[in-house]
Amino acid sequence: MRYIVFIFFFLINNYSFSQKIKIVDKKTGKIVRNVTVYNESLTINLSSDHNGFVDVTKFNKNEVIVFSHISYALLKVHKSKLSKQKFIVNLTNQSEQLDEVVLSVFKKAEKTNRIAEQIAVVSAKDIQKRSPQTSADLLATIPGIKVQKSQFGGGSPVIRGMESNRVLLVVDGVRMNNAIYRKGHLQSSITVAPNMLDKTEVVFGPSSVIYGSDALGGVIHYYTKTPKLSEENEVKSQLFSRFSSVNQETTTNVSAELSFTNWASFTSISYSDFGDLKTGSNRNHGFDDWGKVFYYSDNLNGNYSESPTKNSDPELLLNTSYTQTDILQKFFVPLSKNTDLKVNLQYSTSSDVPRFDRLTELRDETDTSDLKFAEWFYGPQNRLLISSQLLIHPNKNWIENGAITVAYQNIGESRIQRKFGSLERSYREEKVNIFSVNGDFSVLLNKEKKRAVSYGFEFAYNDVISNAYGKILNISDREINGFSDDFNVQSRYPDGGSNYLSSAVYAGYKQDINKKSTLNTGIRFTNTNLNATWIDERFIVLEDNDISSNNSALTATLGYVYRPNKNWQLNGVISSGFRSPNIDDVGRVREKSGNITIPNIHVKPEFAYNAEFGIQKYFNDKKFRFGANVYYTLLDNYIQRDFVYNADESILQVEFDGELGNAISNQNKGNAYITGYTANYLGKISNNLNTSGFITYTKGKTYDSKTPMSSIPPLFGQFSMNYTKHKFEFGADLRFNSKKDIKDFNFNEGIDNHDLTPIIDTSIVDVDETNYVDKYYGTPSWMTIGINGRYLINDKLAVQARLSNLFDEHYVEFASGVSAPGRNLSVSFIANF
């Protein structure tokens, strides 16, 4: 009897006084092991067990408990508040002290104070607040990124003077870059809807050790939302709806999250209808007609008009409208305590997207009614992603955790065009099937977690199908009534098919040398193999119709972080990167502005060697941060478009779609450099007031020809202020761009679109490199001001509004073929259920 009473009192005592808390990942609901738990006086130091529990009985009820883990932001919680949290502590990747955790640099969670590279992170909260119409518009708000647009249904991010196939896009660990990512401008960044994103991370500079080819300027990594587990069965849903006045845009996003103990699901469907864009009317740059559309082609959506149609409102940019639909379905299933499975399904499609800059191209620049193209549009942009990711945490000597990702992507794009005065409509269609598998693993080498090794592999196979054909329209009573005949068209890429295989292995080493410094190193070996076949020789004749190219590269990085005290951080990076020529570099055929790109089967890889220095200074208990990064990148064997010459040194003339033009091709050159800096600040001024801002400068020239590099934006920046009080939030921002002088444009490649800048001397008709600077002005400077507000009606409902370009300034982003939006009122409604 005495024994039973003892057991009874022991259990009661243990129940009454044992205070165990559970530590979980806020995003996934999974338990977090090995969390260091201590008090601020450092007299108590504990660690969470294999089930994520820790007993906090020893802590005084008035103490602040600190939770620290290498993969999460530092968290401080007053013990008295634990009961209100049901003794569950949620760890996140961000904290009030700007102690962010990023995934993209090492493909595993790592705190920013141990990372030497320049990085930028935009959270889901920031994305919702900024309310961008597309993901390209989201990228334009990130410090150091400039976005070019050839049409409104697009957006080509520029990082450190590099864009398109020199910038790597990644979504949920799967590279979006494929074998036909071109040199010039891309619109692929918009195929992931902003409302589906949990966050976006940007790594600046060559990152080829972790990511391989294409990551010369940097890496943009989209992370879509992932469902979380819950011990209490939960169903959450959200409705997001927005209207924008500048293009009559309506966007609706509906999402649902199902959270259970053993599995979770997230579904998101987004639909956007973008009308024709209204540009600004306040022309402080002094060019009255620049960017206006006096005549347009009324030949889209099945219409037929024999000649250009006069535009009743030249500031309304007709032929900029399109629609887009994005679907995300993701499942999260814990297979065991050490193994999780993510299944990811994504689909994006659009309507036809008019190529605005080509539809406003003139045969005679002195006659605004003499349009060249009656039709020039992209067919629906289709992107399908099916991937599964196995997350493992075996805690073995050779692998602590890792991820294996298997993915399939199907990309479809097409180009349809017809000239005024012709009934011949050409179609060029491309399909790319991409199969990939990559593994990323890491292991700690000591119990103190001061040394770690990461390693991995990647295989990606691209199969490209390129088809082209022509149809002659049959017109009856000024309406299109089918087709009367067919004709032959030169395909954009090798018509016999092509493929591109990339294989790579990498290893990295990271060590905390002491409490003040961290060393990061890495090395990667990559091999690429390209095969292509041309069949039709009626348009282009090559020296060999069957080509095969094999290239290999060894790249490395060395990063060092020094923290003299808690408020200072100094970073240094030396790295190398490379880009192996893809199908677009080797085999593309297209026409622009009288120049015709033809295949060059002899293109070789280009290399980048980078050195950079960064500084971070923290204030106000790490709630405010100032940072600056300076870099220098040397490009070796760089690829650039240039004219193709005959034996007598005259420019080769070739025919494309019935017209002769100058032949150009992608060619390897010598050395070039790109240098610049970004300075930024971010943080809280007070409990209610926070601010952020940045300024970015870039310069790039070739050493061999002493000419400017393409895609070098002028000085640009942004400053914002935000005030929060209870349920209200109010903010203002200022964006600016300095002038880009015409002498700083690259004229050969056509990427900078110097011919779309204001004309200052109309008497110059026959232009070449010697008189470009006399005819064109360059890109004028501009500045816009915007305000925004948000009101929380209750815990479930919120409304927000944004008034951009308050003074209705007319401006054009550098190298863009379409004017920027004028004054825009955007109103959004968010409802959580």
Short mmCIF file of C-alpha atoms in Angstrom, two decimals, residues 61-479:
data_model
loop_
_atom_site.label_atom_id
_atom_site.label_comp_id
_atom_site.label_asym_id
_atom_site.label_seq_id
_atom_site.Cartn_x
_atom_site.Cartn_y
_atom_site.Cartn_z
CA LYS A 61 8.70 32.08 -14.21
CA ASN A 62 9.95 35.64 -14.78
CA GLU A 63 12.87 34.64 -17.00
CA VAL A 64 13.23 35.08 -20.74
CA ILE A 65 14.00 31.77 -22.46
CA VAL A 66 16.20 31.84 -25.57
CA PHE A 67 15.78 29.24 -28.36
CA SER A 68 18.73 28.86 -30.72
CA HIS A 69 19.17 26.57 -33.72
CA ILE A 70 21.57 26.82 -36.65
CA SER A 71 18.71 26.59 -39.16
CA TYR A 72 16.33 29.07 -37.52
CA ALA A 73 16.23 32.65 -36.35
CA LEU A 74 16.98 33.27 -32.68
CA LEU A 75 13.77 33.36 -30.61
CA LYS A 76 13.22 34.87 -27.15
CA VAL A 77 10.05 34.01 -25.19
CA HIS A 78 9.00 35.04 -21.69
CA LYS A 79 8.29 31.88 -19.72
CA SER A 80 4.98 33.24 -18.46
CA LYS A 81 3.70 33.33 -22.05
CA LEU A 82 4.34 29.65 -22.78
CA SER A 83 1.02 28.53 -21.30
CA LYS A 84 -0.83 30.87 -23.68
CA GLN A 85 1.00 29.15 -26.55
CA LYS A 86 -0.16 25.74 -25.25
CA PHE A 87 3.52 25.01 -24.47
CA ILE A 88 4.35 24.92 -28.19
CA VAL A 89 7.20 27.05 -29.54
CA ASN A 90 7.27 27.84 -33.27
CA LEU A 91 10.65 28.55 -34.89
CA THR A 92 10.80 30.63 -38.06
CA ASN A 93 13.34 31.84 -40.59
CA GLN A 94 12.95 35.50 -39.70
CA SER A 95 13.00 37.56 -36.56
CA GLU A 96 12.54 41.15 -35.47
CA GLN A 97 16.32 41.40 -35.26
CA LEU A 98 16.82 40.87 -39.03
CA ASP A 99 18.35 37.50 -38.15
CA GLU A 100 17.22 35.87 -41.41
CA VAL A 101 17.74 32.28 -42.45
CA VAL A 102 18.16 31.59 -46.16
CA LEU A 103 18.17 28.36 -48.14
CA SER A 104 19.53 29.24 -51.57
CA VAL A 105 23.23 29.84 -50.89
CA PHE A 106 24.08 26.34 -49.64
CA LYS A 107 20.77 24.61 -50.53
CA LYS A 108 20.20 24.22 -46.80
CA ALA A 109 19.05 26.53 -44.03
CA GLU A 110 21.78 28.94 -42.96
CA LYS A 111 21.83 32.19 -41.03
CA THR A 112 22.88 35.33 -42.86
CA ASN A 113 25.64 36.05 -40.35
CA ARG A 114 27.52 33.01 -41.68
CA ILE A 115 27.06 33.82 -45.39
CA ALA A 116 29.58 35.88 -47.37
CA GLU A 117 27.54 36.34 -50.55
CA GLN A 118 25.22 39.27 -51.15
CA ILE A 119 21.64 38.05 -50.70
CA ALA A 120 18.11 39.44 -50.69
CA VAL A 121 14.95 37.86 -49.26
CA VAL A 122 11.31 38.80 -49.87
CA SER A 123 8.83 37.09 -47.54
CA ALA A 124 5.18 36.19 -48.25
CA LYS A 125 4.13 39.11 -46.04
CA ASP A 126 6.24 41.51 -48.11
CA ILE A 127 4.88 40.07 -51.35
CA GLN A 128 1.29 40.60 -50.22
CA LYS A 129 2.08 44.13 -49.09
CA ARG A 130 3.80 45.09 -52.36
CA SER A 131 0.97 43.46 -54.32
CA PRO A 132 2.83 43.10 -57.65
CA GLN A 133 0.83 42.24 -60.76
CA THR A 134 3.45 39.67 -61.84
CA SER A 135 6.55 38.07 -60.36
CA ALA A 136 8.65 40.25 -62.68
CA ASP A 137 7.13 43.30 -60.97
CA LEU A 138 8.03 41.69 -57.63
CA LEU A 139 11.67 41.27 -58.69
CA ALA A 140 11.82 44.95 -59.69
CA THR A 141 11.31 45.89 -56.00
CA ILE A 142 14.37 43.91 -54.81
CA PRO A 143 17.60 45.87 -54.18
CA GLY A 144 20.04 45.42 -57.07
CA ILE A 145 17.59 44.04 -59.65
CA LYS A 146 16.41 45.90 -62.76
CA VAL A 147 13.64 44.43 -64.95
CA GLN A 148 13.34 44.96 -68.73
CA LYS A 149 10.08 44.51 -70.66
CA SER A 150 9.63 44.08 -74.42
CA GLN A 151 5.89 43.67 -73.93
CA PHE A 152 3.65 43.95 -70.91
CA GLY A 153 3.33 40.17 -70.65
CA GLY A 154 6.94 39.67 -69.73
CA GLY A 155 9.84 40.74 -67.56
CA SER A 156 13.56 40.06 -67.89
CA PRO A 157 15.49 40.50 -64.61
CA VAL A 158 18.98 42.03 -64.80
CA ILE A 159 21.43 41.21 -61.99
CA ARG A 160 24.85 42.86 -61.94
CA GLY A 161 24.64 43.73 -65.63
CA MET A 162 23.65 40.22 -66.70
CA GLU A 163 20.27 38.87 -67.76
CA SER A 164 18.39 36.07 -69.55
CA ASN A 165 20.58 32.95 -69.82
CA ARG A 166 23.25 34.50 -67.58
CA VAL A 167 20.80 34.60 -64.65
CA LEU A 168 19.50 31.35 -63.19
CA LEU A 169 15.82 31.00 -62.28
CA VAL A 170 14.91 28.23 -59.82
CA VAL A 171 11.54 27.20 -58.41
CA ASP A 172 11.38 24.88 -55.39
CA GLY A 173 14.86 23.52 -56.07
CA VAL A 174 14.24 22.86 -59.79
CA ARG A 175 16.07 24.99 -62.34
CA MET A 176 13.74 26.79 -64.75
CA ASN A 177 16.51 27.66 -67.23
CA ASN A 178 16.38 25.29 -70.17
CA ALA A 179 18.18 24.66 -73.45
CA ILE A 180 16.43 27.50 -75.31
CA TYR A 181 16.85 30.24 -72.70
CA ARG A 182 18.16 32.94 -74.97
CA LYS A 183 20.64 35.77 -74.84
CA GLY A 184 18.64 38.98 -74.83
CA HIS A 185 15.36 39.29 -72.98
CA LEU A 186 13.15 36.61 -71.44
CA GLN A 187 9.59 36.59 -70.11
CA SER A 188 9.79 33.32 -68.14
CA SER A 189 10.04 35.02 -64.74
CA ILE A 190 6.28 35.75 -64.82
CA THR A 191 5.21 32.08 -65.08
CA VAL A 192 5.07 31.76 -61.27
CA ALA A 193 2.22 33.78 -59.75
CA PRO A 194 3.26 36.06 -56.82
CA ASN A 195 0.34 34.87 -54.65
CA MET A 196 1.72 31.33 -54.71
CA LEU A 197 5.08 32.34 -53.28
CA ASP A 198 6.16 31.76 -49.69
CA LYS A 199 9.30 33.77 -50.34
CA THR A 200 11.84 34.71 -52.98
CA GLU A 201 15.58 34.60 -52.41
CA VAL A 202 18.23 36.19 -54.61
CA VAL A 203 21.92 35.29 -54.50
CA PHE A 204 24.08 37.86 -56.30
CA GLY A 205 27.19 36.98 -58.28
CA PRO A 206 28.52 33.72 -59.76
CA SER A 207 26.98 30.78 -57.88
CA SER A 208 28.07 27.99 -60.18
CA VAL A 209 29.47 25.82 -57.38
CA ILE A 210 25.99 25.09 -56.06
CA TYR A 211 23.87 25.69 -59.15
CA GLY A 212 26.04 25.02 -62.20
CA SER A 213 25.83 26.70 -65.60
CA ASP A 214 23.95 29.99 -66.15
CA ALA A 215 24.40 31.44 -62.64
CA LEU A 216 26.84 34.18 -63.70
CA GLY A 217 24.89 37.24 -62.61
CA GLY A 218 23.10 35.44 -59.80
CA VAL A 219 20.30 33.09 -58.80
CA ILE A 220 16.62 33.93 -58.33
CA HIS A 221 14.95 31.20 -56.29
CA TYR A 222 11.17 31.09 -56.02
CA TYR A 223 9.84 29.12 -53.03
CA THR A 224 6.14 28.31 -53.35
CA LYS A 225 3.94 27.83 -50.31
CA THR A 226 4.14 24.48 -48.50
CA PRO A 227 1.36 23.06 -46.30
CA LYS A 228 2.06 22.42 -42.62
CA LEU A 229 1.10 19.52 -40.37
CA SER A 230 -1.22 19.98 -37.41
CA GLU A 231 -2.15 17.78 -34.50
CA GLU A 232 -5.58 19.37 -34.71
CA ASN A 233 -7.22 18.76 -38.08
CA GLU A 234 -7.44 22.16 -39.77
CA VAL A 235 -8.81 23.52 -43.02
CA LYS A 236 -7.77 27.03 -43.99
CA SER A 237 -8.63 28.98 -47.11
CA GLN A 238 -7.92 32.41 -48.52
CA LEU A 239 -9.46 34.64 -51.17
CA PHE A 240 -7.35 37.39 -52.72
CA SER A 241 -8.86 39.82 -55.22
CA ARG A 242 -7.30 42.91 -56.81
CA PHE A 243 -8.26 45.61 -59.31
CA SER A 244 -5.79 48.01 -60.95
CA SER A 245 -6.92 51.10 -62.83
CA VAL A 246 -3.91 51.56 -65.13
CA ASN A 247 -4.70 48.50 -67.24
CA GLN A 248 -8.09 47.45 -65.84
CA GLU A 249 -6.35 44.44 -64.29
CA THR A 250 -8.34 41.96 -62.25
CA THR A 251 -6.61 39.20 -60.33
CA THR A 252 -8.29 36.53 -58.25
CA ASN A 253 -6.46 33.95 -56.20
CA VAL A 254 -8.15 31.18 -54.23
CA SER A 255 -6.15 28.87 -51.98
CA ALA A 256 -6.91 26.10 -49.52
CA GLU A 257 -4.69 24.37 -46.98
CA LEU A 258 -5.56 21.05 -45.36
CA SER A 259 -3.50 20.22 -42.28
CA PHE A 260 -3.60 16.85 -40.54
CA THR A 261 -1.27 14.84 -38.35
CA ASN A 262 0.06 12.56 -41.10
CA TRP A 263 -0.31 14.66 -44.26
CA ALA A 264 -1.03 18.13 -45.52
CA SER A 265 -2.14 19.71 -48.78
CA PHE A 266 -2.01 23.17 -50.33
CA THR A 267 -3.97 24.20 -53.43
CA SER A 268 -3.77 27.57 -55.14
CA ILE A 269 -5.48 28.82 -58.31
CA SER A 270 -4.75 32.28 -59.67
CA TYR A 271 -6.27 34.04 -62.67
CA SER A 272 -5.27 37.47 -63.98
CA ASP A 273 -6.83 39.51 -66.76
CA PHE A 274 -4.58 42.36 -67.88
CA GLY A 275 -6.11 45.00 -70.14
CA ASP A 276 -4.28 47.48 -72.36
CA LEU A 277 -1.84 49.67 -70.49
CA LYS A 278 -2.22 53.43 -70.02
CA THR A 279 1.12 55.19 -69.86
CA GLY A 280 1.91 58.42 -68.03
CA SER A 281 1.05 61.82 -69.49
CA ASN A 282 3.48 64.05 -67.54
CA ARG A 283 6.49 64.28 -69.88
CA ASN A 284 9.18 65.97 -67.84
CA HIS A 285 11.83 64.43 -70.11
CA GLY A 286 10.78 66.89 -72.86
CA PHE A 287 9.95 64.41 -75.64
CA ASP A 288 6.32 64.99 -76.56
CA ASP A 289 5.70 61.97 -78.80
CA TRP A 290 8.18 59.39 -77.45
CA GLY A 291 6.40 56.23 -76.39
CA LYS A 292 3.03 57.22 -77.81
CA VAL A 293 1.08 54.89 -80.11
CA PHE A 294 -0.51 56.89 -82.93
CA TYR A 295 -1.38 53.85 -85.05
CA TYR A 296 -1.83 50.23 -84.07
CA SER A 297 -2.58 46.89 -85.66
CA ASP A 298 -6.15 45.72 -85.17
CA ASN A 299 -5.31 42.20 -86.32
CA LEU A 300 -5.21 40.24 -83.10
CA ASN A 301 -7.83 37.89 -81.67
CA GLY A 302 -9.01 36.80 -85.11
CA ASN A 303 -9.56 40.31 -86.48
CA TYR A 304 -8.37 41.39 -89.93
CA SER A 305 -7.44 44.92 -90.88
CA GLU A 306 -5.63 45.60 -94.13
CA SER A 307 -3.84 48.69 -92.85
CA PRO A 308 -2.90 50.22 -89.49
CA THR A 309 -5.69 51.76 -87.43
CA LYS A 310 -5.47 55.24 -85.93
CA ASN A 311 -5.37 55.28 -82.14
CA SER A 312 -7.82 57.76 -80.63
CA ASP A 313 -5.74 57.91 -77.41
CA PRO A 314 -1.98 57.64 -78.18
CA GLU A 315 -1.18 57.19 -74.48
CA LEU A 316 -3.28 54.01 -74.37
CA LEU A 317 -0.88 51.26 -75.42
CA LEU A 318 -3.14 48.99 -77.45
CA ASN A 319 -1.89 45.41 -77.92
CA THR A 320 -0.53 45.02 -74.39
CA SER A 321 -3.42 42.98 -72.95
CA TYR A 322 -3.32 39.27 -72.07
CA THR A 323 -4.54 36.78 -69.46
CA GLN A 324 -2.68 34.27 -67.29
CA THR A 325 -3.71 31.28 -65.17
CA ASP A 326 -1.47 29.63 -62.55
CA ILE A 327 -2.21 26.46 -60.58
CA LEU A 328 -0.23 25.01 -57.67
CA GLN A 329 -0.91 21.74 -55.89
CA LYS A 330 1.49 20.60 -53.18
CA PHE A 331 1.40 17.68 -50.75
CA PHE A 332 3.54 17.21 -47.66
CA VAL A 333 3.71 13.71 -46.16
CA PRO A 334 5.99 12.63 -43.28
CA LEU A 335 6.98 9.07 -44.11
CA SER A 336 8.83 8.60 -40.82
CA LYS A 337 10.52 10.64 -38.09
CA ASN A 338 13.52 11.06 -40.39
CA THR A 339 11.92 11.17 -43.82
CA ASP A 340 9.45 13.56 -45.45
CA LEU A 341 7.98 13.66 -48.93
CA LYS A 342 6.91 16.72 -50.92
CA VAL A 343 4.91 16.34 -54.12
CA ASN A 344 4.75 19.48 -56.24
CA LEU A 345 2.48 20.12 -59.24
CA GLN A 346 2.58 23.48 -61.04
CA TYR A 347 0.92 24.64 -64.24
CA SER A 348 0.99 28.05 -65.85
CA THR A 349 -0.65 29.12 -69.11
CA SER A 350 -1.56 32.37 -70.80
CA SER A 351 -3.55 33.74 -73.69
CA ASP A 352 -1.72 35.00 -76.76
CA VAL A 353 0.75 37.69 -75.64
CA PRO A 354 1.27 40.55 -78.13
CA ARG A 355 4.91 41.47 -78.74
CA PHE A 356 4.37 45.20 -78.31
CA ASP A 357 7.79 46.45 -79.44
CA ARG A 358 7.53 44.56 -82.74
CA LEU A 359 3.92 45.62 -83.33
CA THR A 360 5.00 49.26 -83.09
CA GLU A 361 8.06 48.79 -85.33
CA LEU A 362 8.04 51.13 -88.33
CA ARG A 363 9.22 50.54 -91.88
CA ASP A 364 9.78 54.30 -92.18
CA GLU A 365 10.56 55.97 -88.86
CA THR A 366 9.30 59.31 -90.15
CA ASP A 367 5.81 57.89 -90.78
CA THR A 368 4.04 56.69 -87.61
CA SER A 369 1.35 54.96 -89.70
CA ASP A 370 3.82 52.77 -91.61
CA LEU A 371 3.81 49.77 -89.26
CA LYS A 372 5.80 46.74 -90.32
CA PHE A 373 3.88 43.94 -88.61
CA ALA A 374 0.16 43.28 -88.72
CA GLU A 375 0.61 40.31 -86.38
CA TRP A 376 3.42 39.51 -83.96
CA PHE A 377 2.51 37.68 -80.81
CA TYR A 378 3.56 34.82 -78.60
CA GLY A 379 1.17 31.91 -78.46
CA PRO A 380 0.13 30.68 -75.00
CA GLN A 381 3.14 30.37 -72.69
CA ASN A 382 2.76 26.96 -71.06
CA ARG A 383 4.83 25.62 -68.16
CA LEU A 384 4.17 22.29 -66.45
CA LEU A 385 6.22 21.10 -63.47
CA ILE A 386 5.83 17.76 -61.73
CA SER A 387 8.34 17.08 -58.99
CA SER A 388 8.81 15.02 -55.87
CA GLN A 389 11.31 15.82 -53.17
CA LEU A 390 12.47 13.38 -50.53
CA LEU A 391 13.76 15.11 -47.38
CA ILE A 392 15.93 12.85 -45.25
CA HIS A 393 17.42 13.32 -41.78
CA PRO A 394 19.27 10.06 -41.02
CA ASN A 395 21.82 11.71 -38.67
CA LYS A 396 24.55 9.40 -39.90
CA ASN A 397 28.28 10.05 -39.88
CA TRP A 398 28.28 10.65 -43.64
CA ILE A 399 24.94 12.43 -43.94
CA GLU A 400 23.00 14.41 -41.38
CA ASN A 401 20.27 15.60 -43.74
CA GLY A 402 19.62 15.94 -47.42
CA ALA A 403 17.14 16.29 -50.24
CA ILE A 404 16.65 14.31 -53.43
CA THR A 405 14.53 16.04 -56.06
CA VAL A 406 13.17 14.37 -59.20
CA ALA A 407 11.36 16.61 -61.67
CA TYR A 408 9.75 16.75 -65.09
CA GLN A 409 9.00 19.98 -66.91
CA ASN A 410 7.16 20.60 -70.15
CA ILE A 411 7.61 24.02 -71.72
CA GLY A 412 5.65 25.22 -74.73
CA GLU A 413 6.07 28.51 -76.56
CA SER A 414 5.34 29.82 -80.05
CA ARG A 415 5.72 32.91 -82.20
CA ILE A 416 3.20 33.99 -84.82
CA GLN A 417 3.82 36.87 -87.18
CA ARG A 418 2.55 38.48 -90.40
CA LYS A 419 3.50 41.73 -92.09
CA PHE A 420 1.19 44.43 -93.36
CA GLY A 421 0.59 44.02 -97.10
CA SER A 422 0.94 40.24 -96.87
CA LEU A 423 -1.45 37.37 -96.19
CA GLU A 424 1.40 35.02 -95.23
CA ARG A 425 1.30 34.15 -91.54
CA SER A 426 4.29 32.22 -90.13
CA TYR A 427 4.22 29.95 -87.09
CA ARG A 428 7.25 28.89 -85.10
CA GLU A 429 6.58 26.45 -82.26
CA GLU A 430 8.92 25.06 -79.62
CA LYS A 431 8.46 22.25 -77.11
CA VAL A 432 11.01 21.44 -74.42
CA ASN A 433 10.84 18.36 -72.20
CA ILE A 434 13.18 18.50 -69.22
CA PHE A 435 13.99 15.56 -66.95
CA SER A 436 16.12 16.28 -63.90
CA VAL A 437 17.31 14.74 -60.67
CA ASN A 438 19.50 16.35 -58.06
CA GLY A 439 20.68 15.45 -54.60
CA ASP A 440 21.94 17.86 -51.94
CA PHE A 441 23.38 16.58 -48.65
CA SER A 442 25.22 17.90 -45.61
CA VAL A 443 26.90 16.54 -42.51
CA LEU A 444 28.35 18.14 -39.37
CA LEU A 445 31.91 17.12 -38.62
CA ASN A 446 31.87 17.88 -34.90
CA LYS A 447 29.39 18.15 -32.07
CA GLU A 448 29.99 21.87 -31.69
CA LYS A 449 28.53 22.33 -35.23
CA LYS A 450 31.51 24.46 -36.20
CA ARG A 451 32.53 22.41 -39.24
CA ALA A 452 30.26 21.02 -41.94
CA VAL A 453 30.56 19.43 -45.35
CA SER A 454 27.99 19.65 -48.11
CA TYR A 455 27.96 17.66 -51.35
CA GLY A 456 25.60 16.77 -54.14
CA PHE A 457 24.93 15.93 -57.76
CA GLU A 458 22.69 17.13 -60.59
CA PHE A 459 21.54 15.66 -63.90
CA ALA A 460 19.30 17.54 -66.34
CA TYR A 461 18.29 16.39 -69.82
CA ASN A 462 16.58 18.77 -72.28
CA ASP A 463 14.84 17.52 -75.41
CA VAL A 464 13.94 20.32 -77.85
CA ILE A 465 11.42 20.04 -80.68
CA SER A 466 11.26 23.00 -83.07
CA ASN A 467 8.63 23.22 -85.79
CA ALA A 468 7.77 25.93 -88.32
CA TYR A 469 5.16 26.32 -91.01
CA GLY A 470 3.28 29.00 -92.90
CA LYS A 471 -0.37 29.60 -93.72
CA ILE A 472 -1.81 32.00 -96.31
CA LEU A 473 -4.93 33.70 -95.02
CA ASN A 474 -8.16 33.50 -96.96
CA ILE A 475 -10.01 36.80 -96.64
CA SER A 476 -13.72 37.13 -97.32
CA ASP A 477 -15.61 40.40 -96.71
CA ARG A 478 -12.66 41.69 -94.69
CA GLU A 479 -12.79 38.69 -92.36
#
